[in-house]
PDB file of C-alpha atoms in Angstrom:
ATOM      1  CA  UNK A   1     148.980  54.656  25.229  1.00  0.00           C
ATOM      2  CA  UNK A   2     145.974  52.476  25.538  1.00  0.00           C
ATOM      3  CA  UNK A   3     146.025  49.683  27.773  1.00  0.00           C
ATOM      4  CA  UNK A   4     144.829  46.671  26.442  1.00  0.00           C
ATOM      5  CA  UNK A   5     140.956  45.834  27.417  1.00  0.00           C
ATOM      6  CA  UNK A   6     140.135  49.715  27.659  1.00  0.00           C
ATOM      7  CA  UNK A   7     138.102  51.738  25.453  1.00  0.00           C
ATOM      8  CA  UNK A   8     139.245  54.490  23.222  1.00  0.00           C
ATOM      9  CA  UNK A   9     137.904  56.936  25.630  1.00  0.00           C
ATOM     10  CA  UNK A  10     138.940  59.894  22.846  1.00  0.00           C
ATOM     11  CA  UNK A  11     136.531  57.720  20.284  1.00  0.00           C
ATOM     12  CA  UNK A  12     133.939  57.038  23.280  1.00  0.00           C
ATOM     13  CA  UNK A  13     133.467  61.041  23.640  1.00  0.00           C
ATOM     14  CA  UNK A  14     133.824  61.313  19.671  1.00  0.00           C
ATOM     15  CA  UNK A  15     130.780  58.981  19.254  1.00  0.00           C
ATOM     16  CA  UNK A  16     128.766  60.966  22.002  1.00  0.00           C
ATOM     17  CA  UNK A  17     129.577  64.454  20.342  1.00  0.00           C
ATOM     18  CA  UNK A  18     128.235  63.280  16.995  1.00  0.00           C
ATOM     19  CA  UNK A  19     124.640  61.812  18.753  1.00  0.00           C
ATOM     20  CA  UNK A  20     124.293  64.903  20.506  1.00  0.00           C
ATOM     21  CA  UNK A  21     125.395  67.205  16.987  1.00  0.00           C
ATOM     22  CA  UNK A  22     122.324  64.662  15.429  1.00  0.00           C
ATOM     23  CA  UNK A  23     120.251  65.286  17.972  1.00  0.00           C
ATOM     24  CA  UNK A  24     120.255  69.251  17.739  1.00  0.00           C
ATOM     25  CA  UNK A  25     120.369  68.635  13.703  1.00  0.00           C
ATOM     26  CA  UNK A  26     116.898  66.509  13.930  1.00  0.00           C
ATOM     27  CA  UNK A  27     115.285  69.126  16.536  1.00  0.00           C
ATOM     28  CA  UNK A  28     116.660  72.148  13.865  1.00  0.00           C
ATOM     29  CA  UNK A  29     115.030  70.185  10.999  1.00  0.00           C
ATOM     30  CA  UNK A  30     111.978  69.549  12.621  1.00  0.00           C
ATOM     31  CA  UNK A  31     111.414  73.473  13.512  1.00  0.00           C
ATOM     32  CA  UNK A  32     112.153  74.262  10.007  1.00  0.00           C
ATOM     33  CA  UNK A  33     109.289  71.784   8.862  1.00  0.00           C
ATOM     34  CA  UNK A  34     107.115  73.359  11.033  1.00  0.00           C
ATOM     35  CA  UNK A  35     107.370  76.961   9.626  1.00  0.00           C
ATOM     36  CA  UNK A  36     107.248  75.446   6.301  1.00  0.00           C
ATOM     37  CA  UNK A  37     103.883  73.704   6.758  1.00  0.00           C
ATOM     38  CA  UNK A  38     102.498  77.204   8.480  1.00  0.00           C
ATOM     39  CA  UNK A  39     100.324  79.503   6.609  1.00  0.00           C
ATOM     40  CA  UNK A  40      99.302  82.941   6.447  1.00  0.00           C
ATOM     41  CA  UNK A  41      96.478  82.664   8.691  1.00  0.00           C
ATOM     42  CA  UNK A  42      99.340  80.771  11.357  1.00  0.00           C
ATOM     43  CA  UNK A  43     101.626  83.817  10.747  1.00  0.00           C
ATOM     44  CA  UNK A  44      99.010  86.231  11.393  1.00  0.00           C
ATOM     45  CA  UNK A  45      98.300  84.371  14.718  1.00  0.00           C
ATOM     46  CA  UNK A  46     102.191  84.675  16.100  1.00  0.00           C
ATOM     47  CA  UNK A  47     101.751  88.018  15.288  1.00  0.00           C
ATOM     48  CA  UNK A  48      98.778  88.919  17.089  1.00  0.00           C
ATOM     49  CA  UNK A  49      99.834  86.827  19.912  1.00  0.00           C
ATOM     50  CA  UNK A  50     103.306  89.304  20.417  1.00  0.00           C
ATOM     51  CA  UNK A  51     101.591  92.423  19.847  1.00  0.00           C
ATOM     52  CA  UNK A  52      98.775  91.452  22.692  1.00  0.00           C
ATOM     53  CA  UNK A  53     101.643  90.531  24.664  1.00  0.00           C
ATOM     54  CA  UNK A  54     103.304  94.034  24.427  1.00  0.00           C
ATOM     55  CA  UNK A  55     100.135  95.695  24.140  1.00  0.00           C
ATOM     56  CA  UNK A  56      99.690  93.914  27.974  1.00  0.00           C
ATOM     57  CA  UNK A  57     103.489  95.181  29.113  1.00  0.00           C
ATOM     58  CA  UNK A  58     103.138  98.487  27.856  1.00  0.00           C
ATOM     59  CA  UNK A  59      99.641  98.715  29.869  1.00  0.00           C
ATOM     60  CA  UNK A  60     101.469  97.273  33.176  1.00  0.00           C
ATOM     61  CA  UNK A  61     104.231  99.628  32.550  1.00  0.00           C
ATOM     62  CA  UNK A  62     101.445 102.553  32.226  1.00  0.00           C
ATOM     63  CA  UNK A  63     100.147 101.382  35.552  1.00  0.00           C
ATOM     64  CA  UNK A  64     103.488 100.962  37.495  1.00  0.00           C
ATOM     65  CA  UNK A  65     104.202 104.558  36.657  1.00  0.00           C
ATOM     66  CA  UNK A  66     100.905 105.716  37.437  1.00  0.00           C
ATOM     67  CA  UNK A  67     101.779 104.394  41.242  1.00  0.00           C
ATOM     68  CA  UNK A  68     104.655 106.421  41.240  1.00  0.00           C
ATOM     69  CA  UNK A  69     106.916 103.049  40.119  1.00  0.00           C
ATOM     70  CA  UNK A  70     110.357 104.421  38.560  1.00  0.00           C
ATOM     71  CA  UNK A  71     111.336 106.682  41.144  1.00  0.00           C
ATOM     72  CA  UNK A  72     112.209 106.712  45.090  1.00  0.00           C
ATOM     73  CA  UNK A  73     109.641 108.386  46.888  1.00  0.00           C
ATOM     74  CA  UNK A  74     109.050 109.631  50.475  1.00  0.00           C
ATOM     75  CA  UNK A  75     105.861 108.278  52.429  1.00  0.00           C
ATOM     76  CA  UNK A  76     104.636 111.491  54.421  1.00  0.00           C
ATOM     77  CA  UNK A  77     102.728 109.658  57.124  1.00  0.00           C
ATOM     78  CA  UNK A  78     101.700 106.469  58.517  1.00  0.00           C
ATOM     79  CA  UNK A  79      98.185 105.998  56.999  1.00  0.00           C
ATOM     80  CA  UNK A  80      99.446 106.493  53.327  1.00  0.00           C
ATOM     81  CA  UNK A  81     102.092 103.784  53.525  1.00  0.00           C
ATOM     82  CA  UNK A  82      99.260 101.587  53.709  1.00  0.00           C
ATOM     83  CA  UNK A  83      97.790 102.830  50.878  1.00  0.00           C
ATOM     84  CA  UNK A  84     101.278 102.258  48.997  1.00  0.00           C
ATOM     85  CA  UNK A  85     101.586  98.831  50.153  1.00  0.00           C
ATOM     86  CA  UNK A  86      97.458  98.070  49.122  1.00  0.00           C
ATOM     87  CA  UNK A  87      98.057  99.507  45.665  1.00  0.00           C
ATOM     88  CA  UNK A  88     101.904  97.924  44.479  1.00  0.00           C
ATOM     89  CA  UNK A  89     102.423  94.318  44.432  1.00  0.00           C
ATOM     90  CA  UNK A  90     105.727  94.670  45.068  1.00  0.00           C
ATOM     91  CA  UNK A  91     107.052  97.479  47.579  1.00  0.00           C
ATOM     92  CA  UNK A  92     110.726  98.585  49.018  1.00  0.00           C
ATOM     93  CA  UNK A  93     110.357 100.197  51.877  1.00  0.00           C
ATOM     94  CA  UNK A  94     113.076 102.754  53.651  1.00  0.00           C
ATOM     95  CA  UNK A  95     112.704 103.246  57.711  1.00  0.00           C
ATOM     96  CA  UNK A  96     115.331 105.846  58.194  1.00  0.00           C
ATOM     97  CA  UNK A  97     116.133 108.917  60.168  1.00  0.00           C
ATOM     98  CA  UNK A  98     117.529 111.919  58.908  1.00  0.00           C
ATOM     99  CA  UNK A  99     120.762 112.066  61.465  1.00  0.00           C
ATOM    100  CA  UNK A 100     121.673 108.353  60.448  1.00  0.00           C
ATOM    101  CA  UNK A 101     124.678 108.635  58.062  1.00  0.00           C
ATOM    102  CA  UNK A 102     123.980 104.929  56.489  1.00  0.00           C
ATOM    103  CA  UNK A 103     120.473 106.380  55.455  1.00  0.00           C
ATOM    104  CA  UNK A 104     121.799 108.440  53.215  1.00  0.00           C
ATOM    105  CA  UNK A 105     124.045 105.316  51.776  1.00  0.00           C
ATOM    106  CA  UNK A 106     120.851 103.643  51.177  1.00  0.00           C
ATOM    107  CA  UNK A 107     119.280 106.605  49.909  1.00  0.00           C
ATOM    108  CA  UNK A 108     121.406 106.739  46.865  1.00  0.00           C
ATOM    109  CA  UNK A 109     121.276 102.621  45.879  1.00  0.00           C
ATOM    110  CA  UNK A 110     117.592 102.811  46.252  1.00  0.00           C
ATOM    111  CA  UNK A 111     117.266 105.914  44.333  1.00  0.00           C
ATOM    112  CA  UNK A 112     119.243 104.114  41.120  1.00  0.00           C
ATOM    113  CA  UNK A 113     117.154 100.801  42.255  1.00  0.00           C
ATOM    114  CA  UNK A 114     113.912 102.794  41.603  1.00  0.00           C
ATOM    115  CA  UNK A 115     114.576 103.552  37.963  1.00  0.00           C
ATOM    116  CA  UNK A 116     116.390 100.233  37.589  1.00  0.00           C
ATOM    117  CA  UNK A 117     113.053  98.094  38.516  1.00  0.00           C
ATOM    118  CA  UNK A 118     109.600 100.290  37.683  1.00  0.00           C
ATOM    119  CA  UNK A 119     108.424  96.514  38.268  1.00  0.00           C
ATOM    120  CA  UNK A 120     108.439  97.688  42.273  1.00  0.00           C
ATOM    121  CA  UNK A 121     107.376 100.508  44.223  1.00  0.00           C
ATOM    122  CA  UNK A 122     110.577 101.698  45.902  1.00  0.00           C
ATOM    123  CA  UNK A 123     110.342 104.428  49.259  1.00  0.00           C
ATOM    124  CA  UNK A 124     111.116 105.494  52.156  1.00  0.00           C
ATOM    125  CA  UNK A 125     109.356 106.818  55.654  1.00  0.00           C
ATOM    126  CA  UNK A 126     110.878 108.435  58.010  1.00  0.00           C
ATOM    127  CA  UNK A 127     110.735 106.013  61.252  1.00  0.00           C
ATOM    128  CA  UNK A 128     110.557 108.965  63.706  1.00  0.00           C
ATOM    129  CA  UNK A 129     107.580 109.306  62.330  1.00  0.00           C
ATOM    130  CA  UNK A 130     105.794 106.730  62.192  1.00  0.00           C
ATOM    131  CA  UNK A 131     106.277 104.712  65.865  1.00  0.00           C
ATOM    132  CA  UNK A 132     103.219 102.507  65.024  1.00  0.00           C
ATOM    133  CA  UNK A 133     104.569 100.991  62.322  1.00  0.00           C
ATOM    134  CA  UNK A 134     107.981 100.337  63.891  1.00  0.00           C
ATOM    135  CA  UNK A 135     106.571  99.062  66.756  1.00  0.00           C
ATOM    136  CA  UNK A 136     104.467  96.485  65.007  1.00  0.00           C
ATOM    137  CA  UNK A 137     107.008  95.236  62.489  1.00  0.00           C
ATOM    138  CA  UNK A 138     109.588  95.494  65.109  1.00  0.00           C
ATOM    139  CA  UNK A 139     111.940  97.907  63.465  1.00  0.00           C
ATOM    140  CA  UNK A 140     114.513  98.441  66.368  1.00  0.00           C
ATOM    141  CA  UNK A 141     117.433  99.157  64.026  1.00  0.00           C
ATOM    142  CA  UNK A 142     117.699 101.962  61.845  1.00  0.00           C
ATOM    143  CA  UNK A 143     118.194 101.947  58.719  1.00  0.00           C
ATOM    144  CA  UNK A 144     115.742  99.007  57.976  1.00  0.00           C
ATOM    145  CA  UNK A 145     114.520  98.084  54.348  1.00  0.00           C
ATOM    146  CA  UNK A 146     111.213  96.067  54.411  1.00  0.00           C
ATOM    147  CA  UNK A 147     110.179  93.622  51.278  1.00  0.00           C
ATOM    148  CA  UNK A 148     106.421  93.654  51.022  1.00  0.00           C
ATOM    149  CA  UNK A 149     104.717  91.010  48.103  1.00  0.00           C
ATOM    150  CA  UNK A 150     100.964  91.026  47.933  1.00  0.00           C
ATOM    151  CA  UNK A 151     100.221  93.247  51.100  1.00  0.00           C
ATOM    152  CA  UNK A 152     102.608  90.380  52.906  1.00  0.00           C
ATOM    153  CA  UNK A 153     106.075  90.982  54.479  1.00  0.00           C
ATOM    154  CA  UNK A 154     108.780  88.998  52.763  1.00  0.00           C
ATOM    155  CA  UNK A 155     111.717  90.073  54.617  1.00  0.00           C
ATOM    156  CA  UNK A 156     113.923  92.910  56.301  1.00  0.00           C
ATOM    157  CA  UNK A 157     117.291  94.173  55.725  1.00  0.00           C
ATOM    158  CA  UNK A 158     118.372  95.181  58.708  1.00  0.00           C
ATOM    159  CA  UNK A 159     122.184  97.499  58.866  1.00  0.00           C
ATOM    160  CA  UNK A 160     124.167  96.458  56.232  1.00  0.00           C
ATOM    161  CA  UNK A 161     125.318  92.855  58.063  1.00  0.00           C
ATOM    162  CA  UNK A 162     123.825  90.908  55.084  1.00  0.00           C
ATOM    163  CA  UNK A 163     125.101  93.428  52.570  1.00  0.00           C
ATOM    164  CA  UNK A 164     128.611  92.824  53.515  1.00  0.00           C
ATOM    165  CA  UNK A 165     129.409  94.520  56.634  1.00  0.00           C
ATOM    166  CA  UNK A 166     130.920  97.684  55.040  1.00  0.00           C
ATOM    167  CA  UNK A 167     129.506 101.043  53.696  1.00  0.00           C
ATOM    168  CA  UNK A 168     131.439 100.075  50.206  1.00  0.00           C
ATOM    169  CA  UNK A 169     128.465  97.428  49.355  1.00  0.00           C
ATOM    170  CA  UNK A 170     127.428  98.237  45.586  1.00  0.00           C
ATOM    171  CA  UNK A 171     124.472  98.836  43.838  1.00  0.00           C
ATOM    172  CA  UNK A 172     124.250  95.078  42.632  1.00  0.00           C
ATOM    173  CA  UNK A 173     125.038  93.768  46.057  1.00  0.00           C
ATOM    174  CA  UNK A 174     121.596  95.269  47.108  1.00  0.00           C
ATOM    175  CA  UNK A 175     119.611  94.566  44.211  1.00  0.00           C
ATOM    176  CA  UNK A 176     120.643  90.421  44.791  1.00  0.00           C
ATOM    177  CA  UNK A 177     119.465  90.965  48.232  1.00  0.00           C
ATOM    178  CA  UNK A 178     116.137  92.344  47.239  1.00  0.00           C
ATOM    179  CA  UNK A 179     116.268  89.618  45.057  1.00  0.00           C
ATOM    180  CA  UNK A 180     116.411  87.158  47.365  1.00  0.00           C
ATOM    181  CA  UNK A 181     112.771  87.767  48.420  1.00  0.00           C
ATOM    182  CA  UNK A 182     111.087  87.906  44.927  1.00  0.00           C
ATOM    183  CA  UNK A 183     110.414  91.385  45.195  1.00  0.00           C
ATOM    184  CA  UNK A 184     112.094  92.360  41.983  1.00  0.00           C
ATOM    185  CA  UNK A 185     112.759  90.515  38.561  1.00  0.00           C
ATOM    186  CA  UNK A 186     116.133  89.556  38.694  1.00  0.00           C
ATOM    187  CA  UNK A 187     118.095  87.501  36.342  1.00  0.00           C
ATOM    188  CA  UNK A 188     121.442  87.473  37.924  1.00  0.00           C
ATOM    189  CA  UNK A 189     122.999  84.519  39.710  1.00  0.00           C
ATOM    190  CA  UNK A 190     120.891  84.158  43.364  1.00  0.00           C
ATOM    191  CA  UNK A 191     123.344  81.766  45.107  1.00  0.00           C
ATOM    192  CA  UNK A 192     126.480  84.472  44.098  1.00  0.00           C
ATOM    193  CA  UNK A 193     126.662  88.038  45.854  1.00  0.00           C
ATOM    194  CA  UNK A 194     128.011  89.956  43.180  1.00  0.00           C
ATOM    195  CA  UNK A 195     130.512  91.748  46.462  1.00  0.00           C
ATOM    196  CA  UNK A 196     131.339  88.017  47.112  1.00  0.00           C
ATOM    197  CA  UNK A 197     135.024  88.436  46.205  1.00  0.00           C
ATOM    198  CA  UNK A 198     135.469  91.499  48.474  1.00  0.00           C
ATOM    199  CA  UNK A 199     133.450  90.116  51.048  1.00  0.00           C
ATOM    200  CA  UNK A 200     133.793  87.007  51.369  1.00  0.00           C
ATOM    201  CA  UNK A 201     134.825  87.001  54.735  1.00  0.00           C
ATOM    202  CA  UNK A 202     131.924  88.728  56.194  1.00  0.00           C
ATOM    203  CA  UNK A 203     128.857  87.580  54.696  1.00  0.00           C
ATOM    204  CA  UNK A 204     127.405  84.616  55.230  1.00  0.00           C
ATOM    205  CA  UNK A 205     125.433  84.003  52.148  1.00  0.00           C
ATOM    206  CA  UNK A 206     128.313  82.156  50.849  1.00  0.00           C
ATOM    207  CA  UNK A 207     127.209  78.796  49.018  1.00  0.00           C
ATOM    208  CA  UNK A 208     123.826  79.049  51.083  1.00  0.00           C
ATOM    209  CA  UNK A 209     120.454  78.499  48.795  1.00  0.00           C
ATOM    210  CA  UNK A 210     118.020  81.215  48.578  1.00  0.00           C
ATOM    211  CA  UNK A 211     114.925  80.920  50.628  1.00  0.00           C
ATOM    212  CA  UNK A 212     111.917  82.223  50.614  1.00  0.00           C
ATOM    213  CA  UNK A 213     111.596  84.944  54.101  1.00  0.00           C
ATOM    214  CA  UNK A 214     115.703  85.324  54.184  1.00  0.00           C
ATOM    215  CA  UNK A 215     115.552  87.988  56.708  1.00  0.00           C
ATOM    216  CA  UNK A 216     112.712  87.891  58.517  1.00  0.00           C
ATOM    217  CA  UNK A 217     113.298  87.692  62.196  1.00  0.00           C
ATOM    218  CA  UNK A 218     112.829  85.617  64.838  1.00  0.00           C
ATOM    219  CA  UNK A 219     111.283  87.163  67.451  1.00  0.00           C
ATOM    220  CA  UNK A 220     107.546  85.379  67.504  1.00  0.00           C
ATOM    221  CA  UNK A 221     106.756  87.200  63.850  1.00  0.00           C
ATOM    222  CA  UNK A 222     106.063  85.624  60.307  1.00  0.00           C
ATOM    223  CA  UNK A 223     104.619  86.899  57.379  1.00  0.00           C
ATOM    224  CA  UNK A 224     101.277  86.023  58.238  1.00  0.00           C
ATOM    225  CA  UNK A 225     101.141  88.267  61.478  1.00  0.00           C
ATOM    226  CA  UNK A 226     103.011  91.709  58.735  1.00  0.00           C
ATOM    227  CA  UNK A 227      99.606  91.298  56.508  1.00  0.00           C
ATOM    228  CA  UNK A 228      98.617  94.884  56.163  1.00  0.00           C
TER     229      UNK A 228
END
């Protein structure tokens, strides 16, 4: 019953639907107006726009695959992961060693990453090695995934402590952790792990906002001293 004094809060919300439903109507109409006032030479303009557009993808796409994008390769040596890093915006690098079961874990999400996102350059290098490299980006854990953007270090995954704290983590889990360092195009939800409901427990990613370096350590480095 409505008390005397109060609005009609079912006729308040009514009144709000139908300015918003007017709203949408007058932005519909006014997109139909504009096609009907275009002409052929407008037309031919939209058109050429989107085919230089996908003329531009399928050229990136060309390149990507050229630099080996689209599968999970191995880096032989030290000096050539350089060269990976110089010549792919975006690189996922493995340090592993072959006698470290969780490797192989790794191994198999990055392998279905690699096809997944031909956007990034997704390897591996075996740390053993390659004890230059670890000892400059302080790789004292094994396995350890590095993000590189633009020749710059973005982050590390270090174990699997952010990924959940158990072997079980899934594909997805890692790809929103890549994620989380722009490395990839992702169009999932960043503030949700997509393990969250099996893990919530253990990771603490919980409710926290992405940031920019989530994972990078703390011992004196920053991305400015990982430029290659």
């Amino acid at each position: 019953k409505k008390m005397a004094g109060n609005p009609d809060i079912g006729a308040v919300l009514g009144q709000q639907l139908l300015q918003v439903a007017k709203v949408m109507e007058e932005q519909v109409d006014d997109e139909i107006n504009k096609l009907e006032k275009m002409d052929e030479d407008d037309l031919e303009a939209i058109k050429r726009k989107r085919m230089e557009a996908l003329k531009n993808a399928q050229k990136k796409k060309a390149e990507w695959l050229h630099q080996g994008h689209g599968e999970y390769s191995e880096i032989p040596e030290e000096k050539e992961f350089f060269n990976v890093t110089k010549n792919s915006q975006n690189v996922v690098c493995h340090f592993y060693r072959d006698e470290t079961f969780r490797c192989k874990i790794l191994d198999k999400h990055l392998g279905l990453l690699a096809r997944k996102h031909i956007e990034t350059k997704f390897c591996k290098i075996n740390a053993e090695k390659c004890p230059f490299l670890c000892d400059r980006l302080k790789i004292k854990v094994i396995p350890t995934v590095i993000l590189i953007k633009d020749s710059k270090t973005r982050g590390y995954i270090v174990g699997f402590t952010e990924l959940g704290n158990t072997d079980e983590f899934s594909t997805e889990m890692l790809e929103w952790r890549i994620a989380q360092n722009e490395v990839i195009n992702y169009s999932g939800d960043l503030m949700t792990p997509p393990d969250a409901p099996k893990t919530a427990s253990k990771t603490n990613f919980i409710g926290k906002k992405p940031i920019k370096g989530r994972g990078k350590r703390n011992d004196d480095e920053s991305s400015d001293e990982n430029d290659w």
